[in-house]
Amino acid sequence: QVQLVESGGGLVQPGGSLRLSCAASGSIFSIYTMGWYRQAPGKERELVAKMTSGGSTNYADSVKGRFTISRDNAYNTVYLQMNSLKPEDTAVYYCNADIVRMSGLTYNYWGQGTQVTVAS
């Protein structure tokens, strides 16, 4: 069994910062890509940022220069540092990972989501 557990969401004023964390646990051999997606009310889920095990990153245009993704491979954890937050960043943020199980098979997993609300 594999779990992705997110933390760090909350309410913040425009211009503020939050740091999200996501830890993967369970029967894990290795992890390829880890990333963050978000879904605002009435909208489709969209990629925010992702990072490969080698350190390559990909960001949505809307967050470039404001958000930074990082990983601690030793602890199977991915972070999302969010600065200069805007009301349009309000959404449920989901962690996502491509995980190689001890069986050698690779599966895609989602966390349960954490709410980020940017409002004054």
XYZ file of N, CA and C in Angstrom:
360
model
N 0.838 -1.184 0.000
C 0.000 0.000 0.000
C 0.879 1.241 0.000
N 0.483 2.225 -0.792
C 1.224 3.487 -0.879
C 0.278 4.628 -0.569
N 0.769 5.592 0.195
C -0.013 6.784 0.514
C 0.788 8.031 0.223
N 0.076 9.061 -0.242
C 0.633 10.402 -0.358
C -0.132 11.279 0.617
N 0.585 11.879 1.547
C -0.067 12.696 2.571
C 0.432 14.130 2.450
N -0.523 15.030 2.182
C -0.193 16.442 2.003
C -0.427 17.220 3.287
N 0.273 18.332 3.410
C 0.065 19.248 4.521
C 0.507 20.636 4.099
N 0.062 21.637 4.870
C 0.539 22.993 4.650
C -0.460 23.955 4.032
N -1.628 23.484 3.664
C -2.601 24.394 3.102
C -3.197 25.311 4.161
N -4.025 26.245 3.717
C -4.656 27.150 4.657
C -5.127 28.422 4.000
N -5.438 29.391 4.839
C -5.909 30.705 4.395
C -4.766 31.704 4.500
N -4.550 32.449 3.433
C -3.479 33.442 3.416
C -3.953 34.670 2.663
N -3.433 35.821 3.030
C -3.799 37.057 2.350
C -3.061 37.178 1.018
N -3.628 37.916 0.083
C -2.918 38.154 -1.182
C -1.527 38.724 -0.920
N -0.555 38.198 -1.669
C 0.833 38.595 -1.466
C 1.574 37.745 -0.463
N 0.869 36.894 0.237
C 1.482 36.053 1.252
C 2.096 34.794 0.682
N 2.569 33.953 1.585
C 3.271 32.730 1.188
C 2.735 31.527 1.957
N 2.839 30.372 1.330
C 2.545 29.089 1.954
C 3.527 28.062 1.417
N 3.776 27.034 2.228
C 4.608 25.934 1.788
C 3.834 24.634 1.974
N 3.631 23.942 0.855
C 2.966 22.646 0.892
C 4.005 21.528 0.940
N 3.655 20.465 1.642
C 4.508 19.282 1.710
C 3.692 18.053 1.356
N 4.356 17.076 0.771
C 3.712 15.807 0.439
C 4.712 14.694 0.652
N 4.365 13.781 1.541
C 5.247 12.658 1.845
C 4.628 11.363 1.348
N 5.418 10.598 0.615
C 4.985 9.292 0.139
C 5.492 8.220 1.095
N 4.616 7.263 1.390
C 5.002 6.189 2.297
C 4.412 4.877 1.822
N 5.009 3.782 2.299
C 4.511 2.465 1.937
C 5.570 1.652 1.219
N 5.095 0.714 0.413
C 5.979 -0.195 -0.302
C 6.520 0.481 -1.556
N 7.590 1.249 -1.383
C 8.140 2.075 -2.464
C 9.562 1.638 -2.773
N 9.831 1.367 -4.051
C 11.202 1.103 -4.477
C 11.886 2.396 -4.890
N 11.187 3.178 -5.712
C 11.705 4.482 -6.121
C 10.545 5.336 -6.638
N 10.825 6.605 -6.824
C 9.804 7.534 -7.319
C 10.359 8.302 -8.498
N 9.641 8.285 -9.594
C 10.040 9.063 -10.761
C 9.622 10.513 -10.566
N 8.549 10.903 -11.161
C 8.094 12.280 -11.096
C 7.186 12.499 -9.897
N 7.397 13.602 -9.199
C 6.487 14.057 -8.154
C 6.050 15.465 -8.516
N 4.806 15.768 -8.235
C 4.338 17.078 -8.615
C 3.083 17.507 -7.891
N 2.639 18.700 -8.257
C 1.447 19.301 -7.672
C 0.491 19.721 -8.781
N -0.767 19.428 -8.547
C -1.850 19.869 -9.411
C -2.832 20.640 -8.540
N -3.697 21.394 -9.177
C -4.727 22.102 -8.417
C -6.035 22.115 -9.184
N -7.104 22.229 -8.421
C -8.440 22.297 -9.019
C -9.259 23.338 -8.282
N -9.643 24.364 -9.015
C -10.505 25.410 -8.479
C -11.956 25.037 -8.741
N -12.880 25.587 -7.976
C -14.298 25.265 -8.173
C -14.741 25.551 -9.605
N -15.381 24.571 -10.214
C -15.889 24.733 -11.559
C -14.855 24.629 -12.658
N -13.621 24.305 -12.284
C -12.557 24.211 -13.286
C -11.946 22.815 -13.270
N -11.223 22.504 -14.345
C -10.546 21.224 -14.438
C -9.249 21.250 -13.617
N -8.820 20.074 -13.232
C -7.552 19.953 -12.523
C -6.421 20.303 -13.497
N -5.460 21.081 -13.005
C -4.370 21.521 -13.852
C -3.024 21.319 -13.163
N -1.995 21.138 -13.983
C -0.645 21.013 -13.454
C -0.180 22.353 -12.897
N 0.418 22.310 -11.720
C 1.051 23.485 -11.148
C 2.569 23.401 -11.362
N 3.160 22.296 -10.911
C 4.603 22.096 -11.049
C 4.907 20.627 -10.834
N 5.965 20.153 -11.492
C 6.414 18.785 -11.276
C 7.920 18.714 -11.398
N 8.489 17.676 -10.780
C 9.930 17.515 -10.778
C 10.266 16.039 -10.926
N 11.203 15.736 -11.808
C 11.646 14.363 -11.975
C 12.649 13.998 -10.884
N 12.963 12.724 -10.794
C 13.953 12.288 -9.813
C 15.328 12.866 -10.111
N 15.543 13.254 -11.356
C 16.816 13.858 -11.732
C 16.888 15.351 -11.515
N 15.750 15.944 -11.134
C 15.748 17.359 -10.822
C 15.170 18.274 -11.896
N 14.746 17.722 -13.015
C 14.122 18.554 -14.045
C 12.751 19.009 -13.580
N 12.432 20.264 -13.880
C 11.162 20.821 -13.416
C 10.319 21.343 -14.571
N 9.030 21.428 -14.304
C 8.081 21.973 -15.260
C 7.048 22.750 -14.456
N 6.806 24.011 -14.839
C 5.864 24.863 -14.131
C 4.768 25.353 -15.071
N 3.589 25.558 -14.525
C 2.551 26.256 -15.256
C 2.982 27.704 -15.440
N 2.628 28.282 -16.565
C 3.017 29.664 -16.831
C 2.504 30.612 -15.750
N 1.345 30.314 -15.205
C 0.707 31.208 -14.241
C 1.443 31.273 -12.909
N 2.344 30.318 -12.633
C 3.030 30.308 -11.344
C 4.538 30.521 -11.479
N 5.037 30.585 -12.699
C 6.484 30.779 -12.896
C 6.952 32.053 -12.209
N 8.064 31.929 -11.499
C 8.612 33.083 -10.785
C 8.011 33.297 -9.419
N 6.932 32.608 -9.097
C 6.297 32.755 -7.786
C 6.355 31.453 -6.973
N 6.227 30.322 -7.626
C 6.218 29.022 -6.953
C 7.525 28.290 -7.246
N 7.972 27.513 -6.260
C 9.172 26.704 -6.426
C 8.921 25.296 -5.904
N 9.174 24.315 -6.749
C 9.029 22.923 -6.343
C 10.402 22.371 -5.970
N 10.416 21.521 -4.954
C 11.665 20.874 -4.546
C 11.351 19.492 -4.004
N 12.380 18.660 -3.922
C 12.203 17.298 -3.446
C 13.304 16.915 -2.485
N 12.945 16.042 -1.565
C 13.929 15.379 -0.712
C 13.770 13.892 -0.987
N 14.592 13.386 -1.895
C 14.438 12.000 -2.331
C 14.695 11.002 -1.204
N 15.516 11.385 -0.246
C 15.809 10.483 0.870
C 14.569 10.223 1.718
N 13.648 11.181 1.718
C 12.430 11.075 2.514
C 11.177 10.986 1.665
N 11.352 10.779 0.346
C 10.199 10.629 -0.566
C 9.203 11.762 -0.388
N 9.718 12.967 -0.308
C 8.889 14.129 -0.030
C 9.079 15.190 -1.111
N 7.977 15.828 -1.457
C 8.015 16.937 -2.404
C 7.391 18.155 -1.726
N 7.940 19.318 -2.044
C 7.477 20.568 -1.457
C 7.049 21.528 -2.568
N 6.174 22.447 -2.205
C 5.811 23.528 -3.113
C 5.820 24.815 -2.296
N 6.823 25.653 -2.550
C 6.895 26.957 -1.913
C 6.125 27.943 -2.791
N 5.109 28.544 -2.218
C 4.239 29.447 -2.971
C 4.380 30.846 -2.401
N 4.899 31.755 -3.202
C 5.067 33.151 -2.804
C 4.190 34.056 -3.658
N 4.010 35.274 -3.201
C 3.217 36.268 -3.934
C 1.877 35.683 -4.362
N 1.207 35.063 -3.435
C -0.052 34.386 -3.752
C -1.127 35.371 -4.173
N -1.956 34.915 -5.109
C -3.040 35.711 -5.662
C -4.371 35.013 -5.388
N -5.461 35.755 -5.381
C -6.770 35.098 -5.191
C -7.019 33.991 -6.202
N -6.518 34.143 -7.411
C -6.728 33.106 -8.441
C -5.928 31.836 -8.191
N -5.068 31.848 -7.170
C -4.370 30.618 -6.779
C -5.232 29.761 -5.850
N -6.373 30.281 -5.441
C -7.270 29.530 -4.565
C -7.748 28.252 -5.252
N -7.525 27.127 -4.593
C -7.879 25.825 -5.167
C -7.555 24.738 -4.150
N -7.992 23.541 -4.473
C -7.507 22.361 -3.762
C -6.248 21.893 -4.490
N -5.189 21.742 -3.753
C -3.903 21.330 -4.314
C -3.681 19.848 -4.031
N -3.339 19.115 -5.091
C -3.157 17.672 -4.998
C -1.713 17.300 -5.317
N -1.176 16.417 -4.517
C 0.130 15.838 -4.789
C -0.050 14.637 -5.722
N 0.925 14.445 -6.607
C 0.872 13.342 -7.565
C 2.260 12.741 -7.719
N 2.321 11.435 -7.866
C 3.637 10.807 -7.994
C 3.564 9.528 -8.817
N 4.607 9.290 -9.592
C 4.797 8.027 -10.299
C 5.762 7.182 -9.466
N 5.220 6.116 -8.888
C 5.962 5.344 -7.900
C 6.216 3.931 -8.394
N 7.468 3.527 -8.283
C 7.844 2.158 -8.602
C 7.716 1.322 -7.335
N 6.839 0.340 -7.379
C 6.639 -0.528 -6.225
C 7.742 -1.573 -6.144
N 7.804 -2.270 -5.031
C 8.794 -3.322 -4.852
C 8.631 -4.423 -5.892
N 7.452 -4.534 -6.455
C 7.198 -5.511 -7.510
C 7.888 -5.160 -8.809
N 8.313 -3.887 -8.914
C 8.924 -3.426 -10.156
C 7.950 -2.705 -11.070
N 6.677 -2.741 -10.721
C 5.664 -2.072 -11.523
C 5.518 -0.623 -11.068
N 5.180 0.240 -12.023
C 5.021 1.668 -11.742
C 3.550 2.042 -11.760
N 3.146 2.782 -10.752
C 1.763 3.241 -10.641
C 1.754 4.744 -10.375
N 0.644 5.369 -10.754
C 0.448 6.793 -10.487
C -0.479 6.965 -9.298
N -0.081 7.801 -8.357
C -0.850 7.992 -7.131
C -1.189 9.464 -6.929
N -2.325 9.684 -6.234
C -2.784 11.025 -5.865
C -2.922 11.126 -4.359
N -2.628 12.321 -3.836
C -2.931 12.603 -2.455
C -4.399 12.985 -2.307
N -4.798 13.258 -1.063
C -6.205 13.546 -0.787
C -6.558 15.001 -1.055
N -5.560 15.840 -1.214
C -5.801 17.249 -1.499
C -5.735 18.116 -0.256
N -5.261 19.337 -0.440
C -5.219 20.304 0.657
C -5.703 21.653 0.122
N -6.567 22.298 0.879
C -7.189 23.543 0.429
C -6.242 24.722 0.642
N -6.104 25.515 -0.397
C -5.384 26.791 -0.320
C -6.368 27.889 -0.685
N -6.544 28.832 0.221
C -7.452 29.949 -0.012
C -6.690 31.252 0.152
N -6.733 32.058 -0.895
C -6.047 33.354 -0.878
C -7.128 34.431 -0.889
N -7.274 35.120 0.241
C -8.325 36.114 0.371
C -7.969 37.087 1.476
N -8.494 38.293 1.350
C -8.272 39.285 2.383
C -9.485 39.338 3.321
